[in-house]
């Protein structure tokens, strides 16, 4: 995510983001100066400046001609954090959600969405997780796995390389084209970071769990023969 996308995620428009960044770089500017430096048309620049003022992200310096100044980075972050926390509290207090009971198979697309789902699953786990994946995928979730381990959750890893983070059991396996993650023998996600299948369906969870256990058994046999 670049800076403009980050600003848009906290409520700025594209043009407001550009004008705010311009103000931050150049200090107090008139509407004409902001438009010229940013490359935005004068009318759009003035509209963006007016909107930034309304949002409290910029202020007007009174004088012979109006000039604008951006609020500081720290103040912007504090305001955005405060607004976010207030919105989250409203959602927490007022949103009603009925749990799905038929445990459908759900397709999740886009790397960011899949990563967020896996992080949430690991964070919300209660007892144990089985994770079959290459090291580069495991490393993405090292923080969440370490936190789970610190809360005495059982961590079983199958991967071609030993991970650097803490775990209870490691089984050296072959390279994976896709990953598999089972949480508390209740939910599963499998696929790639481009598209994955998630479900709490007991049949699917059982089948993938059995596949992992069979793989562990074969690894143990291979290790015993080698020894």
PDB file of C-alpha atoms in Angstrom:
ATOM      1  CA  UNK A   1       0.000   0.000   0.000  1.00  0.00           C
ATOM      2  CA  UNK A   2       1.378   3.420  -0.940  1.00  0.00           C
ATOM      3  CA  UNK A   3       0.827   6.667   0.943  1.00  0.00           C
ATOM      4  CA  UNK A   4      -2.103   7.847  -1.178  1.00  0.00           C
ATOM      5  CA  UNK A   5      -3.899   4.507  -0.754  1.00  0.00           C
ATOM      6  CA  UNK A   6      -3.267   4.692   2.992  1.00  0.00           C
ATOM      7  CA  UNK A   7      -4.783   8.161   3.176  1.00  0.00           C
ATOM      8  CA  UNK A   8      -7.754   7.021   1.088  1.00  0.00           C
ATOM      9  CA  UNK A   9      -8.288   4.159   3.552  1.00  0.00           C
ATOM     10  CA  UNK A  10      -8.879   6.697   6.345  1.00  0.00           C
ATOM     11  CA  UNK A  11     -11.409   8.697   4.348  1.00  0.00           C
ATOM     12  CA  UNK A  12      -9.500  10.940   1.953  1.00  0.00           C
ATOM     13  CA  UNK A  13     -10.307  11.098  -1.736  1.00  0.00           C
ATOM     14  CA  UNK A  14      -7.544  10.775  -4.341  1.00  0.00           C
ATOM     15  CA  UNK A  15      -7.343  14.542  -4.815  1.00  0.00           C
ATOM     16  CA  UNK A  16      -7.551  15.279  -1.089  1.00  0.00           C
ATOM     17  CA  UNK A  17      -4.658  12.866  -0.530  1.00  0.00           C
ATOM     18  CA  UNK A  18      -2.518  14.603  -3.159  1.00  0.00           C
ATOM     19  CA  UNK A  19      -3.297  18.080  -1.834  1.00  0.00           C
ATOM     20  CA  UNK A  20      -2.679  17.043   1.796  1.00  0.00           C
ATOM     21  CA  UNK A  21       0.712  15.537   0.857  1.00  0.00           C
ATOM     22  CA  UNK A  22       1.516  18.729  -1.082  1.00  0.00           C
ATOM     23  CA  UNK A  23       0.714  20.879   1.962  1.00  0.00           C
ATOM     24  CA  UNK A  24       2.851  18.645   4.170  1.00  0.00           C
ATOM     25  CA  UNK A  25       5.827  18.993   1.827  1.00  0.00           C
ATOM     26  CA  UNK A  26       5.574  22.713   1.084  1.00  0.00           C
ATOM     27  CA  UNK A  27       4.004  24.264   4.191  1.00  0.00           C
ATOM     28  CA  UNK A  28       1.413  27.022   3.859  1.00  0.00           C
ATOM     29  CA  UNK A  29       0.056  27.399   0.343  1.00  0.00           C
ATOM     30  CA  UNK A  30      -2.667  29.296  -1.435  1.00  0.00           C
ATOM     31  CA  UNK A  31      -5.185  27.397  -3.505  1.00  0.00           C
ATOM     32  CA  UNK A  32      -3.421  28.560  -6.647  1.00  0.00           C
ATOM     33  CA  UNK A  33      -0.031  27.380  -5.366  1.00  0.00           C
ATOM     34  CA  UNK A  34      -1.422  24.012  -4.237  1.00  0.00           C
ATOM     35  CA  UNK A  35      -2.992  23.464  -7.657  1.00  0.00           C
ATOM     36  CA  UNK A  36       0.188  24.433  -9.531  1.00  0.00           C
ATOM     37  CA  UNK A  37       2.511  22.253  -7.430  1.00  0.00           C
ATOM     38  CA  UNK A  38       0.210  19.220  -7.320  1.00  0.00           C
ATOM     39  CA  UNK A  39      -0.809  19.361 -10.985  1.00  0.00           C
ATOM     40  CA  UNK A  40      -4.506  19.330 -10.069  1.00  0.00           C
ATOM     41  CA  UNK A  41      -6.868  21.818 -11.716  1.00  0.00           C
ATOM     42  CA  UNK A  42      -7.503  24.960  -9.672  1.00  0.00           C
ATOM     43  CA  UNK A  43     -11.190  24.207  -9.170  1.00  0.00           C
ATOM     44  CA  UNK A  44     -10.489  20.674  -7.976  1.00  0.00           C
ATOM     45  CA  UNK A  45      -7.652  21.880  -5.753  1.00  0.00           C
ATOM     46  CA  UNK A  46      -9.902  24.438  -4.066  1.00  0.00           C
ATOM     47  CA  UNK A  47     -12.612  21.800  -3.618  1.00  0.00           C
ATOM     48  CA  UNK A  48     -10.099  19.402  -2.060  1.00  0.00           C
ATOM     49  CA  UNK A  49      -8.733  22.122   0.233  1.00  0.00           C
ATOM     50  CA  UNK A  50     -12.241  23.072   1.347  1.00  0.00           C
ATOM     51  CA  UNK A  51     -13.027  19.431   2.082  1.00  0.00           C
ATOM     52  CA  UNK A  52      -9.775  18.979   4.023  1.00  0.00           C
ATOM     53  CA  UNK A  53     -10.666  22.008   6.125  1.00  0.00           C
ATOM     54  CA  UNK A  54     -14.150  20.599   6.785  1.00  0.00           C
ATOM     55  CA  UNK A  55     -12.576  17.297   7.877  1.00  0.00           C
ATOM     56  CA  UNK A  56     -10.144  19.071  10.169  1.00  0.00           C
ATOM     57  CA  UNK A  57      -7.129  17.835   8.210  1.00  0.00           C
ATOM     58  CA  UNK A  58      -6.094  21.323   7.110  1.00  0.00           C
ATOM     59  CA  UNK A  59      -6.622  24.859   8.414  1.00  0.00           C
ATOM     60  CA  UNK A  60      -6.950  28.273   6.808  1.00  0.00           C
ATOM     61  CA  UNK A  61      -4.343  30.923   7.606  1.00  0.00           C
ATOM     62  CA  UNK A  62      -6.131  34.240   7.448  1.00  0.00           C
ATOM     63  CA  UNK A  63      -4.389  37.109   5.678  1.00  0.00           C
ATOM     64  CA  UNK A  64      -4.610  39.232   2.609  1.00  0.00           C
ATOM     65  CA  UNK A  65      -5.299  36.066   0.661  1.00  0.00           C
ATOM     66  CA  UNK A  66      -6.318  32.738   2.159  1.00  0.00           C
ATOM     67  CA  UNK A  67      -3.571  30.193   2.609  1.00  0.00           C
ATOM     68  CA  UNK A  68      -3.848  26.646   3.853  1.00  0.00           C
ATOM     69  CA  UNK A  69      -1.715  24.527   6.148  1.00  0.00           C
ATOM     70  CA  UNK A  70      -1.948  20.796   6.865  1.00  0.00           C
ATOM     71  CA  UNK A  71      -2.347  19.460  10.385  1.00  0.00           C
ATOM     72  CA  UNK A  72       0.687  17.531  11.591  1.00  0.00           C
ATOM     73  CA  UNK A  73       1.231  13.851  10.860  1.00  0.00           C
ATOM     74  CA  UNK A  74       0.869  13.003  14.551  1.00  0.00           C
ATOM     75  CA  UNK A  75      -2.426  14.887  14.809  1.00  0.00           C
ATOM     76  CA  UNK A  76      -3.738  13.238  11.642  1.00  0.00           C
ATOM     77  CA  UNK A  77      -2.906   9.795  13.060  1.00  0.00           C
ATOM     78  CA  UNK A  78      -4.535  10.598  16.408  1.00  0.00           C
ATOM     79  CA  UNK A  79      -7.691  11.842  14.700  1.00  0.00           C
ATOM     80  CA  UNK A  80      -7.861   8.817  12.397  1.00  0.00           C
ATOM     81  CA  UNK A  81      -7.299   6.426  15.309  1.00  0.00           C
ATOM     82  CA  UNK A  82      -9.989   8.128  17.384  1.00  0.00           C
ATOM     83  CA  UNK A  83     -12.494   7.996  14.513  1.00  0.00           C
ATOM     84  CA  UNK A  84     -11.645   4.351  13.830  1.00  0.00           C
ATOM     85  CA  UNK A  85     -12.108   3.355  17.482  1.00  0.00           C
ATOM     86  CA  UNK A  86     -15.440   5.179  17.646  1.00  0.00           C
ATOM     87  CA  UNK A  87     -16.681   3.474  14.476  1.00  0.00           C
ATOM     88  CA  UNK A  88     -15.579   0.058  15.730  1.00  0.00           C
ATOM     89  CA  UNK A  89     -17.464   0.632  18.979  1.00  0.00           C
ATOM     90  CA  UNK A  90     -20.640   1.539  17.077  1.00  0.00           C
ATOM     91  CA  UNK A  91     -20.314  -1.641  15.002  1.00  0.00           C
ATOM     92  CA  UNK A  92     -19.609  -3.745  18.105  1.00  0.00           C
ATOM     93  CA  UNK A  93     -22.643  -2.338  19.926  1.00  0.00           C
ATOM     94  CA  UNK A  94     -25.169  -2.342  17.099  1.00  0.00           C
ATOM     95  CA  UNK A  95     -24.397  -4.916  14.418  1.00  0.00           C
ATOM     96  CA  UNK A  96     -26.472  -8.090  14.668  1.00  0.00           C
ATOM     97  CA  UNK A  97     -24.981 -11.212  13.159  1.00  0.00           C
ATOM     98  CA  UNK A  98     -26.615 -14.605  12.787  1.00  0.00           C
ATOM     99  CA  UNK A  99     -24.132 -17.459  12.606  1.00  0.00           C
ATOM    100  CA  UNK A 100     -24.371 -19.663   9.530  1.00  0.00           C
ATOM    101  CA  UNK A 101     -25.351 -23.190  10.588  1.00  0.00           C
ATOM    102  CA  UNK A 102     -24.972 -25.182   7.366  1.00  0.00           C
ATOM    103  CA  UNK A 103     -21.147 -24.724   7.205  1.00  0.00           C
ATOM    104  CA  UNK A 104     -20.788 -23.857   3.499  1.00  0.00           C
ATOM    105  CA  UNK A 105     -17.622 -24.079   1.413  1.00  0.00           C
ATOM    106  CA  UNK A 106     -16.375 -20.518   0.959  1.00  0.00           C
ATOM    107  CA  UNK A 107     -13.995 -19.326  -1.756  1.00  0.00           C
ATOM    108  CA  UNK A 108     -11.685 -16.499  -0.695  1.00  0.00           C
ATOM    109  CA  UNK A 109      -9.806 -14.561  -3.359  1.00  0.00           C
ATOM    110  CA  UNK A 110      -7.036 -11.918  -3.256  1.00  0.00           C
ATOM    111  CA  UNK A 111      -3.814 -12.302  -1.290  1.00  0.00           C
ATOM    112  CA  UNK A 112      -4.668  -9.671   1.312  1.00  0.00           C
ATOM    113  CA  UNK A 113      -8.035 -11.261   2.109  1.00  0.00           C
ATOM    114  CA  UNK A 114      -6.522 -14.736   2.415  1.00  0.00           C
ATOM    115  CA  UNK A 115      -3.695 -13.528   4.645  1.00  0.00           C
ATOM    116  CA  UNK A 116      -6.163 -11.693   6.895  1.00  0.00           C
ATOM    117  CA  UNK A 117      -8.350 -14.801   7.137  1.00  0.00           C
ATOM    118  CA  UNK A 118      -5.435 -17.026   8.134  1.00  0.00           C
ATOM    119  CA  UNK A 119      -4.181 -14.500  10.689  1.00  0.00           C
ATOM    120  CA  UNK A 120      -7.663 -14.279  12.199  1.00  0.00           C
ATOM    121  CA  UNK A 121      -7.983 -18.070  12.343  1.00  0.00           C
ATOM    122  CA  UNK A 122      -4.657 -18.463  14.132  1.00  0.00           C
ATOM    123  CA  UNK A 123      -5.402 -15.614  16.540  1.00  0.00           C
ATOM    124  CA  UNK A 124      -8.849 -17.000  17.395  1.00  0.00           C
ATOM    125  CA  UNK A 125      -7.661 -20.610  17.787  1.00  0.00           C
ATOM    126  CA  UNK A 126      -8.211 -22.208  21.184  1.00  0.00           C
ATOM    127  CA  UNK A 127      -6.131 -25.394  21.358  1.00  0.00           C
ATOM    128  CA  UNK A 128      -4.076 -26.402  18.329  1.00  0.00           C
ATOM    129  CA  UNK A 129      -3.235 -25.852  14.712  1.00  0.00           C
ATOM    130  CA  UNK A 130      -1.763 -27.975  11.926  1.00  0.00           C
ATOM    131  CA  UNK A 131      -0.054 -25.926   9.223  1.00  0.00           C
ATOM    132  CA  UNK A 132       1.346 -27.460   6.021  1.00  0.00           C
ATOM    133  CA  UNK A 133       3.157 -24.860   3.940  1.00  0.00           C
ATOM    134  CA  UNK A 134       6.451 -23.696   2.510  1.00  0.00           C
ATOM    135  CA  UNK A 135       8.653 -21.480   4.649  1.00  0.00           C
ATOM    136  CA  UNK A 136       7.874 -18.310   2.703  1.00  0.00           C
ATOM    137  CA  UNK A 137       4.180 -18.710   3.556  1.00  0.00           C
ATOM    138  CA  UNK A 138       4.819 -19.712   7.170  1.00  0.00           C
ATOM    139  CA  UNK A 139       7.000 -16.633   7.660  1.00  0.00           C
ATOM    140  CA  UNK A 140       4.058 -14.362   6.824  1.00  0.00           C
ATOM    141  CA  UNK A 141       2.255 -15.673   9.895  1.00  0.00           C
ATOM    142  CA  UNK A 142       5.228 -15.997  12.250  1.00  0.00           C
ATOM    143  CA  UNK A 143       3.937 -13.323  14.641  1.00  0.00           C
ATOM    144  CA  UNK A 144       0.498 -14.926  15.008  1.00  0.00           C
ATOM    145  CA  UNK A 145       2.020 -18.411  15.394  1.00  0.00           C
ATOM    146  CA  UNK A 146       4.443 -17.192  18.062  1.00  0.00           C
ATOM    147  CA  UNK A 147       1.551 -15.585  19.938  1.00  0.00           C
ATOM    148  CA  UNK A 148      -0.445 -18.832  19.721  1.00  0.00           C
ATOM    149  CA  UNK A 149       2.543 -20.812  21.013  1.00  0.00           C
ATOM    150  CA  UNK A 150       2.987 -18.363  23.898  1.00  0.00           C
ATOM    151  CA  UNK A 151      -0.628 -19.039  24.862  1.00  0.00           C
ATOM    152  CA  UNK A 152       0.190 -22.770  25.097  1.00  0.00           C
ATOM    153  CA  UNK A 153      -1.589 -23.740  21.903  1.00  0.00           C
ATOM    154  CA  UNK A 154      -0.183 -26.829  20.181  1.00  0.00           C
ATOM    155  CA  UNK A 155       1.634 -25.904  16.969  1.00  0.00           C
ATOM    156  CA  UNK A 156       2.324 -28.676  14.425  1.00  0.00           C
ATOM    157  CA  UNK A 157       4.251 -27.650  11.302  1.00  0.00           C
ATOM    158  CA  UNK A 158       4.847 -29.616   8.096  1.00  0.00           C
ATOM    159  CA  UNK A 159       7.309 -27.880   5.801  1.00  0.00           C
ATOM    160  CA  UNK A 160      10.459 -28.460   3.756  1.00  0.00           C
ATOM    161  CA  UNK A 161      12.422 -26.210   6.159  1.00  0.00           C
ATOM    162  CA  UNK A 162      12.389 -25.841   9.928  1.00  0.00           C
ATOM    163  CA  UNK A 163      10.726 -22.525  10.837  1.00  0.00           C
ATOM    164  CA  UNK A 164      12.603 -20.103  13.054  1.00  0.00           C
ATOM    165  CA  UNK A 165       9.593 -19.432  15.274  1.00  0.00           C
ATOM    166  CA  UNK A 166       8.551 -21.631  18.224  1.00  0.00           C
ATOM    167  CA  UNK A 167       6.500 -24.760  17.619  1.00  0.00           C
ATOM    168  CA  UNK A 168       5.693 -28.069  19.312  1.00  0.00           C
ATOM    169  CA  UNK A 169       6.190 -30.487  16.433  1.00  0.00           C
ATOM    170  CA  UNK A 170       7.946 -30.212  13.091  1.00  0.00           C
ATOM    171  CA  UNK A 171       7.858 -32.705  10.228  1.00  0.00           C
ATOM    172  CA  UNK A 172      10.194 -32.204   7.291  1.00  0.00           C
ATOM    173  CA  UNK A 173       8.076 -32.605   4.200  1.00  0.00           C
ATOM    174  CA  UNK A 174       8.263 -31.961   0.468  1.00  0.00           C
ATOM    175  CA  UNK A 175       7.624 -28.655  -1.270  1.00  0.00           C
ATOM    176  CA  UNK A 176       3.991 -27.584  -1.237  1.00  0.00           C
ATOM    177  CA  UNK A 177       2.232 -25.995  -4.168  1.00  0.00           C
ATOM    178  CA  UNK A 178      -0.613 -25.118  -1.816  1.00  0.00           C
ATOM    179  CA  UNK A 179      -1.042 -24.764   1.938  1.00  0.00           C
ATOM    180  CA  UNK A 180      -3.336 -26.468   4.435  1.00  0.00           C
ATOM    181  CA  UNK A 181      -4.301 -25.112   7.851  1.00  0.00           C
ATOM    182  CA  UNK A 182      -6.584 -26.797  10.388  1.00  0.00           C
ATOM    183  CA  UNK A 183      -7.652 -25.000  13.538  1.00  0.00           C
ATOM    184  CA  UNK A 184      -8.960 -26.892  16.607  1.00  0.00           C
ATOM    185  CA  UNK A 185     -10.253 -29.670  14.315  1.00  0.00           C
ATOM    186  CA  UNK A 186     -13.132 -27.294  13.607  1.00  0.00           C
ATOM    187  CA  UNK A 187     -12.174 -25.184  10.603  1.00  0.00           C
ATOM    188  CA  UNK A 188      -9.890 -25.496   7.620  1.00  0.00           C
ATOM    189  CA  UNK A 189      -8.432 -23.343   4.885  1.00  0.00           C
ATOM    190  CA  UNK A 190      -6.503 -24.702   1.920  1.00  0.00           C
ATOM    191  CA  UNK A 191      -5.255 -23.362  -1.395  1.00  0.00           C
ATOM    192  CA  UNK A 192      -2.826 -20.657  -2.486  1.00  0.00           C
ATOM    193  CA  UNK A 193      -2.424 -16.999  -1.565  1.00  0.00           C
ATOM    194  CA  UNK A 194      -4.358 -16.164  -4.738  1.00  0.00           C
ATOM    195  CA  UNK A 195      -7.406 -18.335  -4.039  1.00  0.00           C
ATOM    196  CA  UNK A 196      -8.308 -20.510  -1.087  1.00  0.00           C
ATOM    197  CA  UNK A 197     -11.174 -22.655   0.156  1.00  0.00           C
ATOM    198  CA  UNK A 198     -12.411 -22.153   3.726  1.00  0.00           C
ATOM    199  CA  UNK A 199     -14.976 -24.178   5.629  1.00  0.00           C
ATOM    200  CA  UNK A 200     -16.134 -25.425   9.004  1.00  0.00           C
ATOM    201  CA  UNK A 201     -17.746 -28.407   7.313  1.00  0.00           C
ATOM    202  CA  UNK A 202     -16.956 -31.415   9.506  1.00  0.00           C
ATOM    203  CA  UNK A 203     -16.494 -33.772   6.551  1.00  0.00           C
ATOM    204  CA  UNK A 204     -13.952 -31.542   4.835  1.00  0.00           C
ATOM    205  CA  UNK A 205     -12.118 -30.883   8.111  1.00  0.00           C
ATOM    206  CA  UNK A 206     -11.960 -34.621   8.809  1.00  0.00           C
ATOM    207  CA  UNK A 207     -10.715 -35.489   5.308  1.00  0.00           C
ATOM    208  CA  UNK A 208      -7.928 -32.915   5.364  1.00  0.00           C
ATOM    209  CA  UNK A 209      -6.986 -33.825   8.928  1.00  0.00           C
ATOM    210  CA  UNK A 210      -6.722 -37.496   7.916  1.00  0.00           C
ATOM    211  CA  UNK A 211      -4.573 -36.501   4.939  1.00  0.00           C
ATOM    212  CA  UNK A 212      -2.224 -34.597   7.224  1.00  0.00           C
ATOM    213  CA  UNK A 213      -2.059 -37.454   9.740  1.00  0.00           C
ATOM    214  CA  UNK A 214      -1.294 -39.905   6.917  1.00  0.00           C
ATOM    215  CA  UNK A 215       1.453 -37.607   5.682  1.00  0.00           C
ATOM    216  CA  UNK A 216       2.933 -37.432   9.191  1.00  0.00           C
ATOM    217  CA  UNK A 217       2.792 -41.235   9.402  1.00  0.00           C
ATOM    218  CA  UNK A 218       4.664 -41.587   6.089  1.00  0.00           C
ATOM    219  CA  UNK A 219       7.271 -39.077   7.242  1.00  0.00           C
ATOM    220  CA  UNK A 220       7.785 -41.075  10.463  1.00  0.00           C
ATOM    221  CA  UNK A 221       8.194 -44.305   8.475  1.00  0.00           C
ATOM    222  CA  UNK A 222      10.708 -42.647   6.176  1.00  0.00           C
ATOM    223  CA  UNK A 223      12.677 -41.264   9.125  1.00  0.00           C
ATOM    224  CA  UNK A 224      12.722 -44.690  10.840  1.00  0.00           C
ATOM    225  CA  UNK A 225      14.038 -46.343   7.672  1.00  0.00           C
ATOM    226  CA  UNK A 226      16.717 -43.665   7.335  1.00  0.00           C
ATOM    227  CA  UNK A 227      17.801 -44.217  10.924  1.00  0.00           C
TER     228      UNK A 227
END
